[in-house]
N, CA, C and O atoms as a DFTB+ gen file, in Angstrom:
660 C
 N C O
     1  1     -15.570      14.730       3.507
     2  2     -14.263      14.811       2.888
     3  2     -14.072      16.202       2.295
     4  3     -15.008      16.786       1.749
     5  1     -12.873      16.720       2.403
     6  2     -12.564      18.050       1.885
     7  2     -12.342      17.940       0.381
     8  3     -11.567      17.107      -0.088
     9  1     -13.039      18.798      -0.369
    10  2     -12.935      18.742      -1.828
    11  2     -11.750      19.564      -2.322
    12  3     -11.440      20.612      -1.756
    13  1     -11.090      19.092      -3.376
    14  2      -9.974      19.860      -3.943
    15  2     -10.462      21.187      -4.527
    16  3     -11.566      21.267      -5.066
    17  1      -9.649      22.202      -4.417
    18  2      -9.905      23.518      -4.980
    19  2      -8.698      23.862      -5.863
    20  3      -7.645      23.237      -5.735
    21  1      -8.842      24.849      -6.757
    22  2      -7.680      25.215      -7.590
    23  2      -6.473      25.650      -6.760
    24  3      -5.337      25.398      -7.161
    25  1      -6.684      26.283      -5.638
    26  2      -5.586      26.750      -4.795
    27  2      -5.177      25.708      -3.752
    28  3      -4.196      25.896      -3.033
    29  1      -5.931      24.614      -3.674
    30  2      -5.631      23.550      -2.712
    31  2      -5.918      22.196      -3.383
    32  3      -6.949      21.577      -3.118
    33  1      -4.995      21.737      -4.258
    34  2      -5.277      20.537      -5.056
    35  2      -5.359      19.244      -4.245
    36  3      -6.088      18.330      -4.629
    37  1      -4.633      19.149      -3.144
    38  2      -4.656      17.943      -2.306
    39  2      -4.849      18.356      -0.848
    40  3      -3.875      18.491      -0.107
    41  1      -6.094      18.557      -0.439
    42  2      -6.346      19.083       0.906
    43  2      -5.843      18.182       2.031
    44  3      -5.324      18.677       3.031
    45  1      -5.989      16.882       1.880
    46  2      -5.521      15.990       2.944
    47  2      -3.999      16.038       3.081
    48  3      -3.469      15.983       4.191
    49  1      -3.313      16.139       1.969
    50  2      -1.852      16.282       2.015
    51  2      -1.473      17.591       2.702
    52  3      -0.519      17.629       3.479
    53  1      -2.209      18.657       2.422
    54  2      -1.918      19.947       3.058
    55  2      -2.098      19.865       4.573
    56  3      -1.284      20.395       5.329
    57  1      -3.149      19.211       5.005
    58  2      -3.368      19.052       6.446
    59  2      -2.240      18.228       7.062
    60  3      -1.742      18.554       8.139
    61  1      -1.844      17.165       6.377
    62  2      -0.751      16.326       6.867
    63  2       0.565      17.112       6.928
    64  3       1.317      16.990       7.895
    65  1       0.841      17.919       5.891
    66  2       2.061      18.720       5.892
    67  2       2.068      19.723       7.042
    68  3       3.099      19.916       7.686
    69  1       0.938      20.359       7.306
    70  2       0.853      21.297       8.417
    71  2       1.107      20.585       9.745
    72  3       1.851      21.083      10.590
    73  1       0.485      19.418       9.923
    74  2       0.665      18.667      11.173
    75  2       2.124      18.229      11.342
    76  3       2.678      18.330      12.437
    77  1       2.739      17.747      10.272
    78  2       4.131      17.315      10.349
    79  2       5.039      18.512      10.653
    80  3       5.982      18.393      11.435
    81  1       4.755      19.665      10.032
    82  2       5.560      20.852      10.309
    83  2       5.483      21.228      11.783
    84  3       6.506      21.483      12.420
    85  1       4.270      21.260      12.322
    86  2       4.111      21.635      13.731
    87  2       4.778      20.621      14.661
    88  3       5.299      20.993      15.712
    89  1       4.763      19.361      14.284
    90  2       5.446      18.352      15.089
    91  2       6.966      18.493      14.995
    92  3       7.673      18.309      15.986
    93  1       7.460      18.816      13.812
    94  2       8.908      18.961      13.635
    95  2       9.472      20.150      14.412
    96  3      10.540      20.057      15.016
    97  1       8.747      21.263      14.392
    98  2       9.257      22.437      15.107
    99  2       8.870      22.405      16.582
   100  3       9.338      23.233      17.364
   101  1       8.021      21.456      16.964
   102  2       7.590      21.269      18.357
   103  2       7.054      22.566      18.970
   104  3       7.372      22.931      20.102
   105  1       6.224      23.246      18.165
   106  2       5.654      24.496      18.632
   107  2       4.338      24.748      17.902
   108  3       4.195      24.431      16.721
   109  1       3.391      25.319      18.620
   110  2       2.134      25.724      17.996
   111  2       1.993      27.245      18.052
   112  3       0.883      27.777      18.072
   113  1       3.138      27.937      18.078
   114  2       3.118      29.397      18.076
   115  2       2.470      29.890      16.792
   116  3       2.482      29.202      15.772
   117  1       1.904      31.091      16.856
   118  2       1.183      31.647      15.709
   119  2       2.077      31.724      14.474
   120  3       1.626      31.394      13.377
   121  1       3.317      32.145      14.619
   122  2       4.235      32.253      13.488
   123  2       4.523      30.903      12.846
   124  3       4.576      30.790      11.621
   125  1       4.705      29.891      13.665
   126  2       4.946      28.537      13.134
   127  2       3.697      28.007      12.425
   128  3       3.794      27.326      11.404
   129  1       2.540      28.322      12.970
   130  2       1.281      27.893      12.344
   131  2       1.117      28.568      10.977
   132  3       0.717      27.920      10.011
   133  1       1.421      29.852      10.896
   134  2       1.312      30.579       9.621
   135  2       2.321      30.028       8.614
   136  3       1.968      29.767       7.464
   137  1       3.580      29.847       9.040
   138  2       4.598      29.303       8.134
   139  2       4.220      27.893       7.672
   140  3       4.357      27.568       6.493
   141  1       3.749      27.064       8.594
   142  2       3.319      25.718       8.223
   143  2       2.154      25.735       7.252
   144  3       2.101      24.913       6.337
   145  1       1.219      26.657       7.436
   146  2       0.078      26.771       6.523
   147  2       0.539      27.198       5.141
   148  3       0.066      26.664       4.138
   149  1       1.455      28.153       5.075
   150  2       1.994      28.593       3.783
   151  2       2.681      27.421       3.079
   152  3       2.455      27.194       1.890
   153  1       3.512      26.682       3.800
   154  2       4.177      25.516       3.204
   155  2       3.171      24.455       2.776
   156  3       3.328      23.830       1.728
   157  1       2.143      24.256       3.585
   158  2       1.135      23.233       3.289
   159  2       0.304      23.580       2.063
   160  3      -0.279      22.690       1.443
   161  1       0.239      24.855       1.704
   162  2      -0.485      25.262       0.498
   163  2       0.459      25.325      -0.698
   164  3       0.095      24.894      -1.792
   165  1       1.667      25.856      -0.506
   166  2       2.594      26.074      -1.617
   167  2       3.186      24.763      -2.139
   168  3       3.288      24.583      -3.353
   169  1       3.576      23.851      -1.256
   170  2       4.219      22.606      -1.705
   171  2       3.291      21.785      -2.609
   172  3       3.727      21.379      -3.686
   173  1       2.030      21.519      -2.225
   174  2       1.156      20.793      -3.162
   175  2       0.884      21.567      -4.450
   176  3       0.774      20.955      -5.512
   177  1       0.773      22.902      -4.385
   178  2       0.578      23.682      -5.612
   179  2       1.762      23.540      -6.556
   180  3       1.586      23.454      -7.772
   181  1       2.965      23.516      -6.000
   182  2       4.169      23.420      -6.827
   183  2       4.388      22.019      -7.387
   184  3       5.028      21.866      -8.427
   185  1       3.868      20.999      -6.716
   186  2       4.166      19.619      -7.132
   187  2       2.982      18.850      -7.696
   188  3       3.176      17.738      -8.189
   189  1       1.773      19.379      -7.650
   190  2       0.602      18.568      -8.025
   191  2       0.587      18.137      -9.484
   192  3      -0.011      17.112      -9.813
   193  1       1.228      18.891     -10.362
   194  2       1.208      18.495     -11.778
   195  2       2.061      17.254     -12.040
   196  3       1.929      16.631     -13.094
   197  1       2.933      16.886     -11.096
   198  2       3.771      15.701     -11.239
   199  2       3.091      14.447     -10.698
   200  3       3.602      13.343     -10.886
   201  1       1.962      14.597     -10.038
   202  2       1.281      13.478      -9.381
   203  2       0.232      12.876     -10.298
   204  3      -0.343      13.565     -11.141
   205  1      -0.010      11.584     -10.127
   206  2      -1.120      10.941     -10.825
   207  2      -2.428      11.438     -10.229
   208  3      -2.450      11.998      -9.133
   209  1      -3.510      11.230     -10.955
   210  2      -4.826      11.634     -10.450
   211  2      -5.144      10.862      -9.169
   212  3      -4.781       9.694      -9.032
   213  1      -5.816      11.519      -8.246
   214  2      -6.186      10.875      -6.990
   215  2      -7.232       9.790      -7.265
   216  3      -8.220      10.045      -7.952
   217  1      -7.023       8.600      -6.740
   218  2      -7.987       7.522      -6.998
   219  2      -9.288       7.777      -6.249
   220  3      -9.307       8.373      -5.172
   221  1     -10.354       7.313      -6.846
   222  2     -11.656       7.418      -6.205
   223  2     -11.915       6.125      -5.436
   224  3     -11.878       5.033      -6.002
   225  1     -12.178       6.267      -4.145
   226  2     -12.479       5.101      -3.318
   227  2     -13.967       4.840      -3.437
   228  3     -14.782       5.596      -2.908
   229  1     -14.321       3.767      -4.134
   230  2     -15.728       3.466      -4.367
   231  2     -16.422       2.985      -3.096
   232  3     -17.599       3.274      -2.883
   233  1     -15.700       2.256      -2.256
   234  2     -16.284       1.701      -1.038
   235  2     -15.328       1.896       0.135
   236  3     -14.458       1.057       0.368
   237  1     -15.483       3.007       0.883
   238  2     -14.533       3.295       1.965
   239  2     -14.549       2.270       3.090
   240  3     -13.513       2.036       3.713
   241  1     -15.692       1.651       3.369
   242  2     -15.731       0.648       4.449
   243  2     -14.945      -0.599       4.066
   244  3     -14.339      -1.243       4.921
   245  1     -14.957      -0.936       2.783
   246  2     -14.131      -2.056       2.336
   247  2     -12.649      -1.718       2.465
   248  3     -11.835      -2.593       2.759
   249  1     -12.299      -0.454       2.245
   250  2     -10.912      -0.033       2.406
   251  2     -10.476      -0.191       3.857
   252  3      -9.373      -0.668       4.121
   253  1     -11.318       0.198       4.787
   254  2     -10.995       0.038       6.205
   255  2     -10.842      -1.441       6.552
   256  3      -9.914      -1.817       7.269
   257  1     -11.738      -2.275       6.052
   258  2     -11.640      -3.719       6.293
   259  2     -10.360      -4.299       5.682
   260  3      -9.727      -5.178       6.266
   261  1      -9.988      -3.793       4.492
   262  2      -8.759      -4.244       3.838
   263  2      -7.536      -3.880       4.674
   264  3      -6.641      -4.705       4.858
   265  1      -7.495      -2.648       5.180
   266  2      -6.357      -2.203       5.996
   267  2      -6.250      -3.061       7.257
   268  3      -5.152      -3.469       7.636
   269  1      -7.369      -3.334       7.902
   270  2      -7.352      -4.179       9.103
   271  2      -6.901      -5.601       8.768
   272  3      -6.168      -6.218       9.542
   273  1      -7.332      -6.119       7.625
   274  2      -6.912      -7.463       7.193
   275  2      -5.403      -7.501       6.965
   276  3      -4.733      -8.446       7.381
   277  1      -4.873      -6.475       6.306
   278  2      -3.433      -6.437       6.026
   279  2      -2.646      -6.339       7.332
   280  3      -1.633      -7.018       7.496
   281  1      -3.104      -5.501       8.257
   282  2      -2.412      -5.397       9.543
   283  2      -2.426      -6.733      10.290
   284  3      -1.419      -7.123      10.881
   285  1      -3.552      -7.428      10.267
   286  2      -3.618      -8.751      10.887
   287  2      -2.699      -9.746      10.206
   288  3      -2.026     -10.533      10.872
   289  1      -2.666      -9.715       8.874
   290  2      -1.790     -10.625       8.133
   291  2      -0.314     -10.326       8.400
   292  3       0.501     -11.247       8.453
   293  1       0.034      -9.056       8.567
   294  2       1.413      -8.700       8.891
   295  2       1.795      -9.274      10.248
   296  3       2.895      -9.801      10.417
   297  1       0.902      -9.173      11.202
   298  2       1.159      -9.723      12.536
   299  2       1.348     -11.241      12.478
   300  3       2.304     -11.770      13.045
   301  1       0.449     -11.932      11.801
   302  2       0.537     -13.393      11.689
   303  2       1.800     -13.800      10.927
   304  3       2.477     -14.753      11.313
   305  1       2.121     -13.080       9.843
   306  2       3.315     -13.417       9.053
   307  2       4.594     -13.187       9.859
   308  3       5.561     -13.934       9.707
   309  1       4.609     -12.163      10.712
   310  2       5.777     -11.955      11.577
   311  2       6.000     -13.153      12.489
   312  3       7.133     -13.597      12.676
   313  1       4.931     -13.665      13.046
   314  2       5.031     -14.834      13.929
   315  2       5.497     -16.053      13.140
   316  3       6.345     -16.811      13.613
   317  1       4.948     -16.248      11.936
   318  2       5.343     -17.395      11.111
   319  2       6.812     -17.319      10.706
   320  3       7.517     -18.327      10.751
   321  1       7.279     -16.137      10.311
   322  2       8.678     -15.982       9.912
   323  2       9.595     -16.177      11.120
   324  3      10.649     -16.803      11.007
   325  1       9.202     -15.651      12.257
   326  2       9.998     -15.866      13.468
   327  2      10.085     -17.353      13.787
   328  3      11.145     -17.832      14.190
   329  1       8.994     -18.091      13.616
   330  2       8.986     -19.532      13.867
   331  2       9.913     -20.254      12.890
   332  3      10.606     -21.197      13.272
   333  1       9.926     -19.814      11.628
   334  2      10.827     -20.419      10.646
   335  2      12.287     -20.183      11.012
   336  3      13.131     -21.055      10.806
   337  1      12.583     -19.006      11.553
   338  2      13.961     -18.682      11.920
   339  2      14.392     -19.444      13.164
   340  3      15.534     -19.894      13.252
   341  1      13.490     -19.591      14.121
   342  2      13.813     -20.271      15.382
   343  2      14.002     -21.772      15.167
   344  3      14.743     -22.409      15.917
   345  1      13.361     -22.338      14.176
   346  2      13.454     -23.774      13.893
   347  2      14.441     -24.018      12.752
   348  3      14.029     -24.105      11.595
   349  1      15.726     -24.129      13.054
   350  2      16.713     -24.286      11.985
   351  2      16.650     -25.650      11.293
   352  3      17.163     -25.794      10.183
   353  1      16.034     -26.649      11.922
   354  2      15.964     -27.977      11.299
   355  2      14.923     -28.030      10.194
   356  3      14.917     -28.969       9.398
   357  1      14.049     -27.046      10.131
   358  2      13.026     -27.007       9.077
   359  2      13.638     -26.394       7.820
   360  3      14.207     -25.303       7.869
   361  1      13.520     -27.085       6.717
   362  2      14.077     -26.598       5.444
   363  2      13.148     -25.572       4.824
   364  3      11.963     -25.836       4.619
   365  1      13.683     -24.416       4.531
   366  2      12.907     -23.389       3.837
   367  2      12.849     -23.732       2.352
   368  3      13.756     -24.359       1.806
   369  1      11.777     -23.312       1.724
   370  2      11.605     -23.526       0.291
   371  2      11.381     -22.180      -0.394
   372  3      10.263     -21.889      -0.819
   373  1      12.437     -21.341      -0.513
   374  2      12.272     -20.047      -1.181
   375  2      11.968     -20.252      -2.658
   376  3      12.466     -21.186      -3.286
   377  1      11.151     -19.371      -3.194
   378  2      10.708     -19.575      -4.566
   379  2      10.256     -18.245      -5.170
   380  3       9.654     -17.421      -4.482
   381  1      10.544     -18.040      -6.443
   382  2       9.987     -16.916      -7.194
   383  2       8.702     -17.387      -7.854
   384  3       8.646     -18.474      -8.429
   385  1       7.670     -16.556      -7.764
   386  2       6.363     -16.901      -8.315
   387  2       5.951     -15.822      -9.306
   388  3       6.001     -14.632      -8.993
   389  1       5.546     -16.238     -10.498
   390  2       4.978     -15.319     -11.483
   391  2       3.495     -15.179     -11.167
   392  3       2.729     -16.130     -11.322
   393  1       3.095     -13.991     -10.724
   394  2       1.708     -13.770     -10.322
   395  2       0.964     -13.025     -11.435
   396  3       1.281     -11.869     -11.711
   397  1      -0.022     -13.666     -12.081
   398  2      -0.787     -12.993     -13.139
   399  2      -1.772     -11.994     -12.525
   400  3      -2.577     -12.361     -11.668
   401  1      -1.710     -10.750     -12.956
   402  2      -2.538      -9.691     -12.384
   403  2      -3.893      -9.586     -13.069
   404  3      -4.001      -9.705     -14.289
   405  1      -4.917      -9.363     -12.265
   406  2      -6.242      -9.018     -12.783
   407  2      -6.417      -7.500     -12.784
   408  3      -7.237      -6.966     -13.531
   409  1      -5.642      -6.808     -11.942
   410  2      -5.735      -5.357     -11.830
   411  2      -5.149      -4.698     -13.069
   412  3      -4.242      -5.236     -13.704
   413  1      -5.682      -3.524     -13.405
   414  2      -5.189      -2.804     -14.575
   415  2      -4.657      -1.423     -14.240
   416  3      -3.767      -0.925     -14.930
   417  1      -5.181      -0.793     -13.197
   418  2      -4.783       0.556     -12.828
   419  2      -3.422       0.534     -12.142
   420  3      -3.159      -0.328     -11.303
   421  1      -2.559       1.479     -12.498
   422  2      -1.207       1.527     -11.923
   423  2      -1.227       1.706     -10.416
   424  3      -0.418       1.115      -9.701
   425  1      -2.156       2.524      -9.935
   426  2      -2.229       2.776      -8.500
   427  2      -2.568       1.502      -7.731
   428  3      -1.934       1.206      -6.718
   429  1      -3.553       0.751      -8.198
   430  2      -3.943      -0.469      -7.481
   431  2      -2.878      -1.552      -7.601
   432  3      -2.692      -2.337      -6.671
   433  1      -2.181      -1.606      -8.722
   434  2      -1.074      -2.557      -8.856
   435  2       0.031      -2.199      -7.863
   436  3       0.627      -3.081      -7.245
   437  1       0.299      -0.907      -7.716
   438  2       1.303      -0.458      -6.747
   439  2       0.878      -0.802      -5.330
   440  3       1.700      -1.243      -4.528
   441  1      -0.400      -0.604      -5.011
   442  2      -0.899      -0.969      -3.685
   443  2      -0.752      -2.460      -3.424
   444  3      -0.353      -2.864      -2.332
   445  1      -1.070      -3.277      -4.420
   446  2      -0.933      -4.724      -4.265
   447  2       0.534      -5.101      -4.049
   448  3       0.846      -5.893      -3.160
   449  1       1.432      -4.540      -4.857
   450  2       2.857      -4.853      -4.719
   451  2       3.376      -4.428      -3.351
   452  3       4.151      -5.156      -2.732
   453  1       2.959      -3.263      -2.873
   454  2       3.388      -2.804      -1.552
   455  2       2.806      -3.663      -0.448
   456  3       3.489      -3.953       0.535
   457  1       1.568      -4.071      -0.590
   458  2       0.945      -4.937       0.413
   459  2       1.687      -6.261       0.511
   460  3       1.930      -6.762       1.609
   461  1       2.043      -6.822      -0.625
   462  2       2.789      -8.079      -0.639
   463  2       4.151      -7.895       0.026
   464  3       4.591      -8.754       0.791
   465  1       4.816      -6.780      -0.262
   466  2       6.138      -6.529       0.318
   467  2       6.066      -6.225       1.808
   468  3       7.012      -6.517       2.540
   469  1       4.964      -5.645       2.270
   470  2       4.809      -5.358       3.699
   471  2       4.643      -6.622       4.526
   472  3       5.003      -6.651       5.703
   473  1       4.107      -7.653       3.922
   474  2       3.886      -8.900       4.630
   475  2       5.204      -9.656       4.720
   476  3       5.767     -10.014       3.685
   477  1       5.716      -9.913       5.924
   478  2       6.992     -10.612       6.072
   479  2       6.975     -11.991       5.391
   480  3       6.002     -12.739       5.481
   481  1       8.064     -12.288       4.723
   482  2       8.185     -13.567       4.025
   483  2       7.915     -13.464       2.543
   484  3       8.193     -14.409       1.805
   485  1       7.376     -12.333       2.078
   486  2       7.121     -12.134       0.651
   487  2       7.606     -10.760       0.231
   488  3       7.539      -9.799       0.997
   489  1       8.099     -10.679      -1.009
   490  2       8.577      -9.417      -1.564
   491  2       8.169      -9.348      -3.026
   492  3       8.349     -10.310      -3.772
   493  1       7.621      -8.212      -3.434
   494  2       7.359      -7.975      -4.853
   495  2       8.683      -7.591      -5.490
   496  3       9.279      -6.574      -5.134
   497  1       9.142      -8.402      -6.428
   498  2      10.466      -8.196      -6.994
   499  2      10.442      -7.408      -8.296
   500  3      11.362      -6.635      -8.562
   501  1       9.395      -7.592      -9.122
   502  2       9.402      -6.957     -10.430
   503  2       7.993      -6.954     -11.018
   504  3       7.225      -7.900     -10.843
   505  1       7.678      -5.874     -11.714
   506  2       6.456      -5.813     -12.511
   507  2       6.892      -5.873     -13.966
   508  3       7.692      -5.049     -14.411
   509  1       6.380      -6.825     -14.697
   510  2       6.752      -6.974     -16.100
   511  2       6.350      -5.728     -16.883
   512  3       5.427      -5.014     -16.489
   513  1       7.036      -5.471     -17.982
   514  2       6.791      -4.269     -18.767
   515  2       5.361      -4.189     -19.295
   516  3       4.821      -3.094     -19.454
   517  1       4.753      -5.321     -19.564
   518  2       3.377      -5.290     -20.064
   519  2       2.364      -5.015     -18.956
   520  3       1.188      -4.794     -19.243
   521  1       2.800      -5.025     -17.696
   522  2       1.918      -4.729     -16.575
   523  2       0.939      -5.832     -16.241
   524  3      -0.038      -5.594     -15.531
   525  1       1.176      -7.026     -16.733
   526  2       0.247      -8.142     -16.520
   527  2       0.736      -9.173     -15.509
   528  3      -0.041     -10.012     -15.052
   529  1       2.030      -9.116     -15.155
   530  2       2.609     -10.127     -14.274
   531  2       3.499      -9.467     -13.237
   532  3       4.292      -8.576     -13.541
   533  1       3.347      -9.924     -12.019
   534  2       4.153      -9.444     -10.909
   535  2       5.025     -10.601     -10.439
   536  3       4.524     -11.693     -10.171
   537  1       6.328     -10.361     -10.340
   538  2       7.247     -11.381      -9.859
   539  2       7.361     -11.237      -8.348
   540  3       7.728     -10.174      -7.846
   541  1       7.047     -12.301      -7.628
   542  2       7.040     -12.281      -6.166
   543  2       8.044     -13.313      -5.662
   544  3       8.103     -14.433      -6.169
   545  1       8.831     -12.925      -4.661
   546  2       9.695     -13.884      -3.995
   547  2       9.089     -14.209      -2.642
   548  3       8.789     -13.313      -1.853
   549  1       8.912     -15.498      -2.379
   550  2       8.359     -15.942      -1.106
   551  2       9.404     -16.785      -0.379
   552  3      10.153     -17.541      -0.998
   553  1       9.439     -16.641       0.929
   554  2      10.437     -17.314       1.754
   555  2      10.205     -18.816       1.852
   556  3      11.157     -19.596       1.854
   557  1       8.954     -19.216       1.932
   558  2       8.634     -20.629       2.107
   559  2       7.376     -20.952       1.301
   560  3       6.266     -20.620       1.715
   561  1       7.556     -21.603       0.147
   562  2       6.434     -21.909      -0.738
   563  2       6.281     -23.418      -0.838
   564  3       7.167     -24.118      -1.328
   565  1       5.155     -23.900      -0.370
   566  2       4.850     -25.317      -0.503
   567  2       4.117     -25.567      -1.817
   568  3       4.411     -26.527      -2.528
   569  1       3.153     -24.686      -2.135
   570  2       2.344     -24.839      -3.332
   571  2       2.188     -23.473      -3.995
   572  3       1.580     -22.563      -3.432
   573  1       2.741     -23.344      -5.188
   574  2       2.709     -22.070      -5.906
   575  2       1.277     -21.634      -6.220
   576  3       0.948     -20.456      -6.080
   577  1       0.440     -22.553      -6.636
   578  2      -0.957     -22.221      -6.960
   579  2      -1.718     -21.751      -5.719
   580  3      -2.567     -20.863      -5.805
   581  1      -1.411     -22.349      -4.569
   582  2      -2.074     -21.941      -3.328
   583  2      -1.661     -20.524      -2.933
   584  3      -2.482     -19.748      -2.444
   585  1      -0.380     -20.186      -3.146
   586  2       0.079     -18.835      -2.846
   587  2      -0.612     -17.814      -3.750
   588  3      -1.034     -16.756      -3.283
   589  1      -0.726     -18.128      -5.034
   590  2      -1.402     -17.238      -5.978
   591  2      -2.867     -17.061      -5.582
   592  3      -3.380     -15.943      -5.586
   593  1      -3.534     -18.150      -5.244
   594  2      -4.944     -18.064      -4.832
   595  2      -5.100     -17.263      -3.550
   596  3      -6.060     -16.506      -3.403
   597  1      -4.159     -17.424      -2.614
   598  2      -4.208     -16.687      -1.347
   599  2      -4.076     -15.181      -1.591
   600  3      -4.843     -14.394      -1.035
   601  1      -3.118     -14.781      -2.409
   602  2      -2.917     -13.362      -2.698
   603  2      -4.118     -12.799      -3.446
   604  3      -4.568     -11.689      -3.160
   605  1      -4.630     -13.553      -4.390
   606  2      -5.781     -13.079      -5.162
   607  2      -7.000     -12.872      -4.261
   608  3      -7.694     -11.862      -4.375
   609  1      -7.254     -13.820      -3.378
   610  2      -8.437     -13.747      -2.514
   611  2      -8.291     -12.692      -1.422
   612  3      -9.233     -11.943      -1.161
   613  1      -7.128     -12.623      -0.781
   614  2      -6.953     -11.743       0.384
   615  2      -6.643     -10.297       0.006
   616  3      -7.027      -9.379       0.731
   617  1      -5.955     -10.077      -1.116
   618  2      -5.493      -8.728      -1.427
   619  2      -6.008      -8.179      -2.757
   620  3      -6.559      -7.079      -2.802
   621  1      -5.832      -8.936      -3.834
   622  2      -6.151      -8.385      -5.154
   623  2      -7.650      -8.173      -5.356
   624  3      -8.064      -7.125      -5.851
   625  1      -8.457      -9.146      -4.982
   626  2      -9.905      -9.015      -5.170
   627  2     -10.487      -7.850      -4.364
   628  3     -11.276      -7.081      -4.912
   629  1     -10.126      -7.689      -3.078
   630  2     -10.629      -6.509      -2.352
   631  2     -10.162      -5.182      -2.964
   632  3     -10.935      -4.225      -3.006
   633  1      -8.912      -5.110      -3.438
   634  2      -8.452      -3.878      -4.069
   635  2      -9.241      -3.586      -5.338
   636  3      -9.552      -2.431      -5.628
   637  1      -9.560      -4.619      -6.084
   638  2     -10.372      -4.452      -7.294
   639  2     -11.758      -3.917      -6.934
   640  3     -12.288      -3.049      -7.627
   641  1     -12.343      -4.430      -5.857
   642  2     -13.664      -3.955      -5.419
   643  2     -13.596      -2.519      -4.904
   644  3     -14.509      -1.731      -5.153
   645  1     -12.544      -2.177      -4.201
   646  2     -12.433      -0.849      -3.589
   647  2     -12.178       0.236      -4.638
   648  3     -12.801       1.297      -4.590
   649  1     -11.272      -0.020      -5.581
   650  2     -10.842       1.029      -6.502
   651  2     -11.302       0.888      -7.928
   652  3     -11.493       1.905      -8.595
   653  1     -11.491      -0.305      -8.434
   654  2     -11.737      -0.473      -9.872
   655  2     -13.133      -0.971     -10.222
   656  3     -13.344      -1.447     -11.337
   657  1     -14.076      -0.879      -9.318
   658  2     -15.381      -1.451      -9.653
   659  2     -16.238      -0.537     -10.509
   660  3     -17.361      -0.896     -10.863
């Protein structure tokens, strides 16, 4: 992994900015490469003081497993939501659920909320001001406790292991 330097506070972001610049201009000419490199260094230098500290990934292999799990869950949830839409005789049971958080770090809470929203059929609607409860809207809820246990087991616990251990 590339370590941050005073002149390059977010090296991975700089590499991404350079790649995006070269893709946008659709050229790898020397001048475009130099301009992209200058932008990739200057933009993070100008904005890094506005960013939160970069989280430390304690277990990168768990992060990869988490990403694969979320992608699989998104695929399965798409099929389930499509099935709910195709079957109009089935009554949906939309419900708001107050989800008590075990996570404390803002970054991991944001990751959990985004993961929930990425999964079709569920949306993170609100984080309470105390940061202890997340309001989730689910398209079809049979058992509120089962939904809470599912989210805790599949998403929150792995995030806690990856970032907050």
